Short mmCIF file of C-alpha atoms and ligand atoms in Angstrom, two decimals:
data_model
loop_
_atom_site.label_atom_id
_atom_site.label_comp_id
_atom_site.label_asym_id
_atom_site.label_seq_id
_atom_site.Cartn_x
_atom_site.Cartn_y
_atom_site.Cartn_z
CA MET A 14 -78.32 11.17 -29.64
CA ASN A 15 -80.82 12.14 -26.93
CA ASP A 16 -80.09 14.80 -24.34
CA THR A 17 -78.81 12.54 -21.57
CA ARG A 18 -76.47 10.70 -23.91
CA SER A 19 -75.20 13.94 -25.38
CA ARG A 20 -74.00 14.81 -21.85
CA GLN A 21 -72.92 11.28 -20.92
CA VAL A 22 -69.31 10.43 -20.16
CA VAL A 23 -68.30 6.84 -20.92
CA ILE A 24 -65.35 5.52 -18.91
CA ALA A 25 -63.43 2.30 -19.57
CA GLY A 26 -61.83 0.89 -16.40
CA ALA A 27 -62.84 1.22 -12.76
CA GLY A 28 -59.38 1.44 -11.21
CA VAL A 29 -58.18 4.51 -9.32
CA ALA A 30 -58.29 6.66 -12.48
CA GLY A 31 -61.72 5.54 -13.67
CA LEU A 32 -63.45 5.74 -10.29
CA THR A 33 -61.96 9.18 -9.58
CA ALA A 34 -63.02 10.40 -13.03
CA ALA A 35 -66.54 9.08 -12.44
CA LEU A 36 -66.74 11.04 -9.19
CA ALA A 37 -65.23 14.23 -10.58
CA PHE A 38 -67.61 14.31 -13.57
CA ALA A 39 -70.67 13.20 -11.57
CA GLU A 40 -70.00 16.02 -9.06
CA ARG A 41 -70.39 18.38 -12.00
CA GLY A 42 -73.69 16.83 -13.03
CA TYR A 43 -72.60 14.59 -15.91
CA PRO A 44 -74.24 11.15 -16.23
CA ILE A 45 -71.59 8.41 -16.26
CA LYS A 46 -71.43 4.93 -17.77
CA LEU A 47 -68.46 3.06 -16.37
CA PHE A 48 -67.35 -0.25 -17.91
CA GLU A 49 -65.09 -2.54 -15.89
CA GLN A 50 -63.84 -5.78 -17.37
CA ALA A 51 -63.51 -7.59 -14.03
CA PRO A 52 -66.67 -9.34 -12.83
CA ARG A 53 -66.02 -7.96 -9.33
CA LEU A 54 -63.93 -4.99 -8.32
CA GLU A 55 -60.74 -6.35 -6.83
CA ALA A 56 -57.78 -4.11 -6.10
CA ALA A 57 -54.57 -5.40 -7.73
CA GLY A 58 -51.51 -5.14 -5.51
CA ALA A 59 -51.47 -4.65 -1.77
CA GLY A 60 -50.39 -1.29 -0.38
CA ILE A 61 -50.41 2.20 -1.79
CA GLN A 62 -48.81 5.46 -0.69
CA LEU A 63 -51.07 8.45 -1.20
CA SER A 64 -49.20 11.72 -1.13
CA PRO A 65 -50.87 15.05 -0.26
CA ASN A 66 -51.35 16.06 -3.90
CA ALA A 67 -53.64 13.01 -4.21
CA THR A 68 -55.35 13.09 -0.79
CA ARG A 69 -56.23 16.78 -1.28
CA ILE A 70 -58.30 15.80 -4.33
CA LEU A 71 -59.77 12.77 -2.57
CA GLY A 72 -60.87 15.17 0.18
CA GLN A 73 -62.53 17.50 -2.33
CA LEU A 74 -64.37 14.54 -3.87
CA GLY A 75 -65.70 13.29 -0.51
CA VAL A 76 -63.53 10.14 -0.51
CA LEU A 77 -60.96 11.02 2.16
CA ASP A 78 -63.34 10.78 5.14
CA ARG A 79 -64.26 7.27 4.04
CA LEU A 80 -60.61 6.28 3.63
CA LEU A 81 -59.16 7.73 6.84
CA PRO A 82 -60.56 5.11 9.26
CA ALA A 83 -58.65 2.36 7.42
CA ALA A 84 -55.50 4.28 6.45
CA VAL A 85 -52.29 4.99 8.36
CA ARG A 86 -50.57 8.39 8.61
CA PRO A 87 -46.86 7.44 8.53
CA GLN A 88 -44.59 9.59 10.68
CA ALA A 89 -41.76 9.84 8.14
CA VAL A 90 -40.22 8.54 4.94
CA VAL A 91 -36.88 7.01 5.91
CA LEU A 92 -34.06 5.88 3.59
CA ARG A 93 -31.71 3.18 4.92
CA ASP A 94 -28.63 1.49 3.51
CA ALA A 95 -29.56 -2.17 2.94
CA ARG A 96 -26.01 -3.34 3.76
CA THR A 97 -25.61 -1.54 7.10
CA LEU A 98 -29.25 -0.66 7.89
CA ARG A 99 -27.92 2.82 8.71
CA GLU A 100 -30.42 5.67 8.32
CA LEU A 101 -29.43 7.89 5.38
CA ALA A 102 -32.27 10.40 5.31
CA ARG A 103 -35.62 11.21 6.88
CA VAL A 104 -38.47 13.31 5.56
CA PRO A 105 -40.92 14.01 8.39
CA LEU A 106 -44.58 13.36 7.54
CA GLY A 107 -47.47 13.03 10.02
CA GLU A 108 -48.72 16.40 11.26
CA MET A 109 -45.81 18.16 9.61
CA ALA A 110 -46.92 16.92 6.17
CA GLU A 111 -50.45 18.05 6.80
CA LYS A 112 -49.32 21.50 7.87
CA ARG A 113 -46.82 21.92 5.06
CA TRP A 114 -48.88 20.51 2.18
CA GLN A 115 -52.39 21.03 3.62
CA ALA A 116 -53.39 17.43 3.15
CA PRO A 117 -52.30 14.18 4.79
CA TYR A 118 -49.70 11.70 3.52
CA LEU A 119 -51.35 8.28 3.86
CA VAL A 120 -50.53 4.64 3.35
CA ALA A 121 -53.37 2.21 2.85
CA HIS A 122 -54.35 -1.16 1.54
CA ARG A 123 -55.49 -0.77 -2.07
CA ALA A 124 -58.75 -2.54 -1.21
CA ASP A 125 -59.44 0.21 1.37
CA LEU A 126 -58.88 2.94 -1.23
CA GLN A 127 -61.14 1.15 -3.67
CA ALA A 128 -63.83 0.65 -0.98
CA ALA A 129 -63.70 4.38 -0.13
CA LEU A 130 -64.01 5.36 -3.81
CA MET A 131 -66.88 2.89 -4.30
CA ALA A 132 -68.71 4.11 -1.19
CA ARG A 133 -68.66 7.63 -2.64
CA VAL A 134 -69.73 6.33 -6.08
CA ALA A 135 -72.74 4.69 -4.40
CA ASP A 136 -73.66 8.04 -2.79
CA LEU A 137 -73.72 10.07 -5.99
CA PRO A 138 -76.59 9.83 -8.46
CA GLY A 139 -75.87 9.30 -12.13
CA ILE A 140 -72.98 6.78 -12.10
CA GLU A 141 -73.83 3.45 -13.70
CA LEU A 142 -71.08 0.88 -13.14
CA VAL A 143 -71.22 -2.19 -15.38
CA THR A 144 -68.84 -4.91 -14.21
CA GLY A 145 -67.81 -7.88 -16.34
CA ALA A 146 -67.86 -5.48 -19.33
CA ARG A 147 -64.69 -5.34 -21.42
CA LEU A 148 -64.42 -2.42 -23.84
CA SER A 149 -64.18 -3.95 -27.31
CA GLY A 150 -65.22 -1.28 -29.80
CA VAL A 151 -65.23 2.48 -30.27
CA ALA A 152 -66.99 4.36 -33.08
CA THR A 153 -66.81 8.11 -33.40
CA ALA A 154 -69.22 10.43 -35.22
CA PRO A 155 -69.36 14.22 -35.59
CA HIS A 156 -71.63 14.58 -32.54
CA GLY A 157 -70.64 11.91 -30.06
CA LEU A 158 -69.24 8.44 -29.88
CA THR A 159 -70.36 4.90 -29.21
CA ALA A 160 -68.48 2.45 -27.03
CA THR A 161 -69.18 -1.27 -27.09
CA ALA A 162 -68.28 -3.67 -24.32
CA GLU A 163 -68.39 -7.45 -24.27
CA ILE A 164 -70.36 -8.95 -21.39
CA ALA A 165 -71.00 -12.61 -20.47
CA ASP A 166 -74.02 -13.01 -22.75
CA GLY A 167 -73.38 -10.55 -25.53
CA THR A 168 -72.51 -6.90 -25.82
CA VAL A 169 -73.58 -3.65 -24.23
CA VAL A 170 -73.41 -0.28 -25.94
CA ALA A 171 -73.05 3.20 -24.47
CA GLU A 172 -73.25 6.55 -26.23
CA GLY A 173 -71.61 9.68 -24.95
CA PHE A 174 -69.84 12.87 -25.90
CA LEU A 175 -66.58 11.87 -24.20
CA LEU A 176 -64.84 8.49 -23.80
CA ILE A 177 -62.23 8.27 -21.06
CA GLY A 178 -59.73 5.44 -21.38
CA ALA A 179 -58.86 4.66 -17.77
CA ASP A 180 -58.09 1.03 -18.49
CA GLY A 181 -54.53 0.86 -17.25
CA VAL A 182 -51.12 0.12 -18.69
CA TRP A 183 -52.44 -2.55 -21.10
CA SER A 184 -55.26 -0.24 -22.25
CA ALA A 185 -57.68 -1.41 -24.93
CA THR A 186 -58.89 2.17 -25.45
CA ARG A 187 -55.43 3.05 -26.78
CA ALA A 188 -55.69 0.55 -29.64
CA LEU A 189 -59.45 0.97 -30.26
CA GLY A 190 -59.22 4.75 -30.22
CA GLY A 191 -56.39 4.86 -32.77
CA PHE A 192 -53.62 5.96 -30.41
CA SER A 193 -50.10 5.07 -31.43
CA SER A 194 -48.63 4.53 -27.95
CA ARG A 195 -47.95 1.02 -26.63
CA SER A 196 -46.74 -0.31 -23.31
CA ARG A 197 -43.13 -1.45 -23.01
CA PHE A 198 -41.49 -3.74 -20.47
CA SER A 199 -39.06 -1.66 -18.40
CA GLY A 200 -36.70 -4.53 -17.56
CA GLU A 201 -37.70 -4.35 -13.87
CA LEU A 202 -39.85 -6.60 -11.71
CA ALA A 203 -41.83 -5.50 -8.67
CA TRP A 204 -42.15 -8.05 -5.88
CA ARG A 205 -44.72 -7.85 -3.16
CA ALA A 206 -45.67 -9.55 0.05
CA THR A 207 -47.97 -8.53 2.88
CA VAL A 208 -47.08 -9.74 6.35
CA ARG A 209 -49.06 -9.62 9.57
CA ALA A 210 -47.46 -7.47 12.26
CA ASP A 211 -47.58 -10.37 14.73
CA SER A 212 -45.96 -12.89 12.32
CA ALA A 213 -42.25 -13.84 12.30
CA ALA A 214 -41.76 -11.59 9.26
CA GLY A 215 -43.62 -8.74 10.94
CA LYS A 216 -41.35 -9.04 13.96
CA ALA A 217 -38.29 -9.23 11.68
CA PHE A 218 -39.35 -5.93 10.12
CA ALA A 219 -40.03 -4.30 13.51
CA ALA A 220 -36.50 -5.28 14.56
CA ILE A 221 -34.85 -3.22 11.82
CA ALA A 222 -37.15 -0.24 11.16
CA ALA A 223 -39.79 1.96 12.75
CA THR A 224 -43.14 0.37 12.02
CA ASP A 225 -44.95 3.71 11.74
CA CYS A 226 -42.78 4.98 8.86
CA VAL A 227 -42.33 4.33 5.17
CA THR A 228 -38.85 2.79 5.00
CA THR A 229 -36.87 2.27 1.81
CA PHE A 230 -33.76 0.07 1.93
CA LEU A 231 -31.25 1.01 -0.79
CA HIS A 232 -28.88 -1.39 -2.56
CA PRO A 233 -27.26 -1.49 -6.02
CA GLY A 234 -29.19 -4.65 -6.96
CA PHE A 235 -32.63 -3.87 -5.51
CA HIS A 236 -34.59 -1.58 -3.24
CA LEU A 237 -37.30 -2.54 -0.81
CA VAL A 238 -40.09 -0.29 0.46
CA ALA A 239 -42.00 -1.26 3.60
CA TYR A 240 -44.86 0.43 5.42
CA PRO A 241 -47.86 -0.33 7.62
CA VAL A 242 -51.32 -0.96 6.18
CA SER A 243 -54.68 -1.96 7.67
CA LYS A 244 -54.28 0.31 10.72
CA GLY A 245 -50.81 -1.12 11.40
CA THR A 246 -51.93 -4.74 11.74
CA ALA A 247 -49.93 -5.66 8.64
CA PHE A 248 -46.95 -4.41 6.63
CA ASN A 249 -46.78 -4.06 2.88
CA LEU A 250 -43.40 -4.96 1.39
CA ALA A 251 -42.52 -4.07 -2.21
CA ALA A 252 -39.11 -4.83 -3.67
CA PHE A 253 -37.75 -3.97 -7.12
CA THR A 254 -35.12 -5.86 -9.14
CA LYS A 255 -34.06 -6.27 -12.73
CA GLY A 256 -35.67 -9.27 -14.43
CA GLU A 257 -37.08 -10.88 -17.57
CA SER A 258 -40.61 -10.11 -18.69
CA ILE A 259 -43.28 -12.34 -17.13
CA ALA A 260 -47.06 -12.65 -17.54
CA GLU A 261 -49.00 -9.39 -17.20
CA GLY A 262 -50.46 -8.73 -13.74
CA TRP A 263 -49.47 -9.98 -10.28
CA SER A 264 -48.37 -13.59 -10.56
CA GLY A 265 -46.68 -16.17 -8.45
CA ASN A 266 -44.76 -17.57 -11.39
CA ALA A 267 -41.51 -15.63 -11.06
CA ASP A 268 -38.77 -17.27 -9.05
CA ALA A 269 -38.17 -15.40 -5.76
CA LYS A 270 -34.51 -16.45 -6.11
CA ILE A 271 -34.24 -13.48 -8.51
CA LEU A 272 -34.97 -11.26 -5.50
CA THR A 273 -32.74 -13.04 -2.99
CA GLY A 274 -30.02 -13.32 -5.64
CA ALA A 275 -30.02 -9.51 -6.02
CA MET A 276 -29.39 -9.03 -2.30
CA ARG A 277 -25.66 -9.79 -2.19
CA GLY A 278 -24.03 -8.04 0.76
CA THR A 279 -27.37 -7.14 2.36
CA ALA A 280 -27.58 -7.05 6.17
CA PRO A 281 -28.55 -10.54 7.44
CA ALA A 282 -31.55 -9.15 9.34
CA LEU A 283 -32.99 -7.75 6.09
CA VAL A 284 -32.31 -11.02 4.23
CA ARG A 285 -34.14 -12.80 7.05
CA LEU A 286 -37.12 -10.49 6.63
CA VAL A 287 -37.30 -11.24 2.89
CA GLU A 288 -37.03 -15.00 3.51
CA GLU A 289 -39.65 -14.97 6.26
CA ALA A 290 -42.01 -12.79 4.21
CA GLY A 291 -42.73 -15.16 1.32
CA PRO A 292 -44.53 -16.16 -0.76
CA TRP A 293 -43.63 -13.23 -3.01
CA THR A 294 -45.62 -12.42 -6.12
CA ALA A 295 -44.12 -10.51 -9.01
CA TRP A 296 -45.35 -7.86 -11.45
CA PRO A 297 -43.56 -6.91 -14.68
CA ILE A 298 -43.21 -3.13 -14.68
CA HIS A 299 -44.39 -1.74 -17.99
CA THR A 300 -44.33 1.90 -18.98
CA VAL A 301 -46.14 3.90 -21.66
CA ASP A 302 -44.25 6.60 -23.56
CA GLN A 303 -45.95 9.71 -22.24
CA ARG A 304 -44.81 11.83 -25.19
CA GLN A 305 -47.43 10.16 -27.43
CA PRO A 306 -50.91 11.79 -27.68
CA TRP A 307 -53.42 11.31 -24.83
CA THR A 308 -56.45 12.78 -26.59
CA THR A 309 -58.15 12.71 -29.99
CA PRO A 310 -60.10 15.56 -31.58
CA ASP A 311 -63.24 13.39 -31.66
CA GLY A 312 -63.54 13.15 -27.89
CA ILE A 313 -61.35 10.37 -26.47
CA ALA A 314 -59.00 11.06 -23.55
CA LEU A 315 -56.58 8.62 -21.93
CA ILE A 316 -55.82 9.12 -18.23
CA GLY A 317 -53.66 7.41 -15.61
CA ASP A 318 -51.56 4.41 -16.62
CA ALA A 319 -53.35 4.14 -19.98
CA ALA A 320 -51.81 7.49 -20.95
CA HIS A 321 -48.47 7.50 -19.19
CA ALA A 322 -47.70 4.47 -16.99
CA MET A 323 -44.43 5.27 -15.23
CA THR A 324 -42.05 3.28 -13.10
CA PRO A 325 -43.27 3.37 -9.49
CA PHE A 326 -40.07 4.83 -8.00
CA ALA A 327 -41.67 8.13 -7.01
CA ALA A 328 -44.84 6.34 -5.77
CA GLN A 329 -46.90 8.69 -7.95
CA GLY A 330 -48.72 6.59 -10.60
CA ALA A 331 -52.03 6.55 -8.76
CA ALA A 332 -51.56 10.15 -7.65
CA MET A 333 -51.11 11.19 -11.31
CA ALA A 334 -54.22 9.18 -12.22
CA ILE A 335 -56.18 11.06 -9.53
CA GLU A 336 -54.83 14.44 -10.69
CA ASP A 337 -55.59 13.56 -14.35
CA ALA A 338 -59.18 12.59 -13.55
CA ALA A 339 -59.99 15.65 -11.46
CA THR A 340 -58.34 18.14 -13.82
CA LEU A 341 -59.98 16.63 -16.91
CA ALA A 342 -63.42 17.13 -15.36
CA GLY A 343 -62.47 20.73 -14.55
CA PHE A 344 -61.35 21.54 -18.09
CA VAL A 345 -64.36 19.89 -19.76
CA ALA A 346 -66.87 21.56 -17.43
CA ALA A 347 -65.25 24.95 -17.96
CA SER A 348 -65.76 24.81 -21.76
CA PRO A 349 -69.11 23.09 -22.34
CA ALA A 350 -69.33 24.26 -25.96
CA ASP A 351 -65.80 23.27 -26.95
CA LEU A 352 -64.92 19.71 -25.96
CA ARG A 353 -62.15 19.47 -28.52
CA GLY A 354 -60.47 22.62 -27.22
CA ALA A 355 -61.04 21.60 -23.60
CA ILE A 356 -59.38 18.20 -23.81
CA ALA A 357 -56.52 19.56 -25.91
CA ALA A 358 -55.95 22.30 -23.31
CA TRP A 359 -56.12 19.71 -20.50
CA GLU A 360 -53.48 17.59 -22.24
CA SER A 361 -51.16 20.58 -22.69
CA ALA A 362 -51.61 21.57 -19.05
CA ARG A 363 -50.92 18.06 -17.72
CA ARG A 364 -47.89 17.16 -19.85
CA PRO A 365 -45.17 19.14 -18.05
CA ARG A 366 -46.36 18.00 -14.64
CA VAL A 367 -46.49 14.30 -15.58
CA ALA A 368 -43.10 14.52 -17.33
CA LYS A 369 -41.51 16.12 -14.26
CA VAL A 370 -42.94 13.46 -11.95
CA ALA A 371 -41.72 10.66 -14.24
CA ARG A 372 -38.24 12.24 -14.25
CA ARG A 373 -38.29 12.30 -10.45
CA GLY A 374 -39.00 8.55 -10.47
CA ALA A 375 -36.08 7.95 -12.84
CA VAL A 376 -33.75 9.99 -10.61
CA ASN A 377 -34.90 8.03 -7.54
CA ARG A 378 -34.19 4.77 -9.39
CA LEU A 379 -30.64 5.90 -10.20
CA ALA A 380 -29.93 7.25 -6.72
CA TRP A 381 -31.40 4.28 -4.85
CA HIS A 382 -29.49 1.68 -6.86
CA ALA A 383 -26.22 3.62 -6.88
CA ALA A 384 -22.99 1.72 -6.18
CA GLY A 385 -19.41 2.57 -5.17
CA PRO A 386 -18.37 6.24 -5.27
CA VAL A 387 -21.78 7.35 -6.57
CA ALA A 388 -23.47 5.75 -3.55
CA MET A 389 -20.93 7.45 -1.27
CA ALA A 390 -21.66 10.81 -2.88
CA ARG A 391 -25.40 10.18 -2.49
CA ASN A 392 -25.00 9.32 1.18
CA LEU A 393 -22.90 12.42 1.77
CA PHE A 394 -25.44 14.62 -0.02
CA LEU A 395 -28.28 13.17 2.07
CA ALA A 396 -26.30 13.51 5.30
CA MET A 397 -25.72 17.22 4.62
CA ARG A 398 -29.34 17.96 3.74
CA SER A 399 -31.64 18.73 6.67
CA SER A 400 -35.06 17.11 6.96
CA GLU A 401 -36.55 20.56 6.35
CA LYS A 402 -34.63 20.89 3.06
CA LEU A 403 -35.63 17.37 1.97
CA ALA A 404 -39.27 18.26 2.64
CA ALA A 405 -38.91 21.56 0.77
CA ASP A 406 -37.54 19.62 -2.24
CA LEU A 407 -40.96 17.97 -2.44
CA ASP A 408 -43.11 21.11 -2.28
CA TRP A 409 -43.57 21.21 -6.06
CA LEU A 410 -44.83 17.62 -5.98
CA TYR A 411 -46.91 17.31 -2.82
CA GLY A 412 -47.99 20.96 -2.61
CA TRP A 413 -49.42 20.98 -6.15
CA GLN A 414 -52.92 22.41 -6.44
CA ASP A 415 -55.02 22.90 -9.52
CA VAL A 416 -56.55 26.33 -9.87
CA GLN A 417 -59.71 25.06 -11.55
CA ILE A 418 -60.36 22.37 -8.97
CA GLU A 419 -59.78 24.86 -6.15
CA SER A 420 -62.21 27.39 -7.64
CA ALA A 421 -64.86 24.66 -8.01
CA ASN A 422 -64.41 23.81 -4.32
CA PRO A 423 -63.99 27.17 -2.59
C1 FAD B 507 -45.37 -2.26 -7.22
C2 FAD B 507 -46.10 -0.99 -7.49
C3 FAD B 507 -46.23 -0.07 -6.46
C4 FAD B 507 -46.89 1.13 -6.68
N1 FAD B 507 -47.03 2.02 -5.64
C5 FAD B 507 -47.66 3.19 -5.84
C6 FAD B 507 -47.83 4.10 -4.77
O1 FAD B 507 -47.41 3.83 -3.64
N2 FAD B 507 -48.47 5.28 -5.01
C7 FAD B 507 -48.96 5.60 -6.26
O2 FAD B 507 -49.51 6.70 -6.43
N3 FAD B 507 -48.82 4.73 -7.30
C8 FAD B 507 -48.21 3.55 -7.11
N4 FAD B 507 -48.10 2.65 -8.14
C9 FAD B 507 -48.69 2.98 -9.46
C10 FAD B 507 -50.20 2.73 -9.44
O3 FAD B 507 -50.49 1.42 -8.98
C11 FAD B 507 -50.79 2.89 -10.83
O4 FAD B 507 -50.25 4.03 -11.44
C12 FAD B 507 -52.31 3.05 -10.74
O5 FAD B 507 -52.90 1.90 -10.20
C13 FAD B 507 -52.90 3.34 -12.11
O6 FAD B 507 -54.30 3.42 -11.99
P1 FAD B 507 -55.21 3.28 -13.28
O7 FAD B 507 -56.62 3.41 -12.78
O8 FAD B 507 -54.72 4.18 -14.35
O9 FAD B 507 -54.97 1.80 -13.82
P2 FAD B 507 -55.36 0.41 -13.14
O10 FAD B 507 -55.24 0.48 -11.68
O11 FAD B 507 -54.57 -0.62 -13.87
O12 FAD B 507 -56.90 0.22 -13.48
C14 FAD B 507 -57.35 -0.10 -14.78
C15 FAD B 507 -58.72 -0.75 -14.69
O13 FAD B 507 -59.21 -0.93 -16.02
C16 FAD B 507 -59.77 -2.22 -16.15
N5 FAD B 507 -59.70 -2.59 -17.57
C17 FAD B 507 -58.61 -2.95 -18.29
N6 FAD B 507 -58.95 -3.17 -19.57
C18 FAD B 507 -60.28 -2.94 -19.67
C19 FAD B 507 -61.23 -3.00 -20.74
N7 FAD B 507 -60.88 -3.35 -22.00
N8 FAD B 507 -62.54 -2.69 -20.47
C20 FAD B 507 -62.94 -2.34 -19.22
N9 FAD B 507 -62.08 -2.30 -18.17
C21 FAD B 507 -60.77 -2.58 -18.39
C22 FAD B 507 -58.90 -3.08 -15.24
O14 FAD B 507 -59.55 -4.28 -14.85
C23 FAD B 507 -58.70 -2.13 -14.05
O15 FAD B 507 -59.74 -2.22 -13.11
C24 FAD B 507 -47.43 1.43 -7.96
C25 FAD B 507 -47.30 0.50 -8.99
C26 FAD B 507 -46.65 -0.70 -8.77
C27 FAD B 507 -46.52 -1.69 -9.89
#
């Protein structure tokens, strides 16, 4: 292997995890070969919440300035009862979030996040993005590895010292790299629709919630999260119900009656919003058992959904992907002579954090879909907790900072 290749990082997947990893390693001088199976980069899904633990890293990587013009800083996260529309809790965001967690809480269209990441990728030397290239083979040797990707007219090969599997919940790197973990259908469907603010659905939303907040409507059969995107000209709606497994990816083939059928007892104004907002597309929520290994001794590391896809009930999957990518680059750069030790140490450092975040999502799921006396206890608990306390409960999550990243960006 020549000198460049012996320092090259090969990345499979140019989603949030892969693009952030490319930036974090390129900032440290590593040449990058990035394979993306899609012929063009298209962001799957519509909106995304980016909490301060993620935007802090995006700021350090030079992405935040490019994202801010298109993003919205919501004023609060608000929980409402879907039956009565009554406000149950409010966590102030906006300036308060920035002061408390030293980075903004943002909501954005996924395409805007991807455009900001890509603009920064274009600025940095040393990142070669190959689109239409699906990772199809991995061979390891004592001093480096070779990754093969299928392209339209054949194959392309890349050599490197580290392969990062950032290829999402249905990762090919997992199988090709000899990992035992597999994705599993969680039994839940995510439903999404984007509505223009000046449409009937947009007006229906404005009639029942503040349009500059992230609002979650709670109900035993579903919950619905709504927030502004595209500078407030549109709203992203995401609802979650139980359901049968459907084709992987966002599809229009699930029957929206599953969603409306789950809304028994919901306030008519919220039902109207859901009816006006169609067509809804559905996504089968798959998870990956995060207790399985994420690294191999011969230089393969899984990050983001490929390693530990979680249910989206803490809105942290992309944030964890961003944290994974930035911290992995920090660990590898800090131990240039010991890749094996570096990626093993990275995995050990990340595990407790990712496990705690996944648990938070599971608790949210239980609390948000609570019924009867449990829902009453939840509402009472929330009513007694001040906004300040609710914000303080999130310090461990949103205030997280990595020592190595901080020292690399004094
Ligand atoms: C409804 C919903 C709402 C969510 N909301 C939030 C939120 O508000 N905030 C948040 O932080 N997270 C949220 N998440 C989670 C978040 O979307 C994911 O955790 C995040 O996108 C994972 O990023 P990733 O880069 O690991 O994977 P992906 O985004 O899936 O990217 C993987 C990339 O790899 C490519 N690829 C796949 N196979 C190959 C191959 N063989 N070769 C080359 N390329 C390949 C794919 O084309 C894709 O570009 C939500 C998830 C859902 C379902």
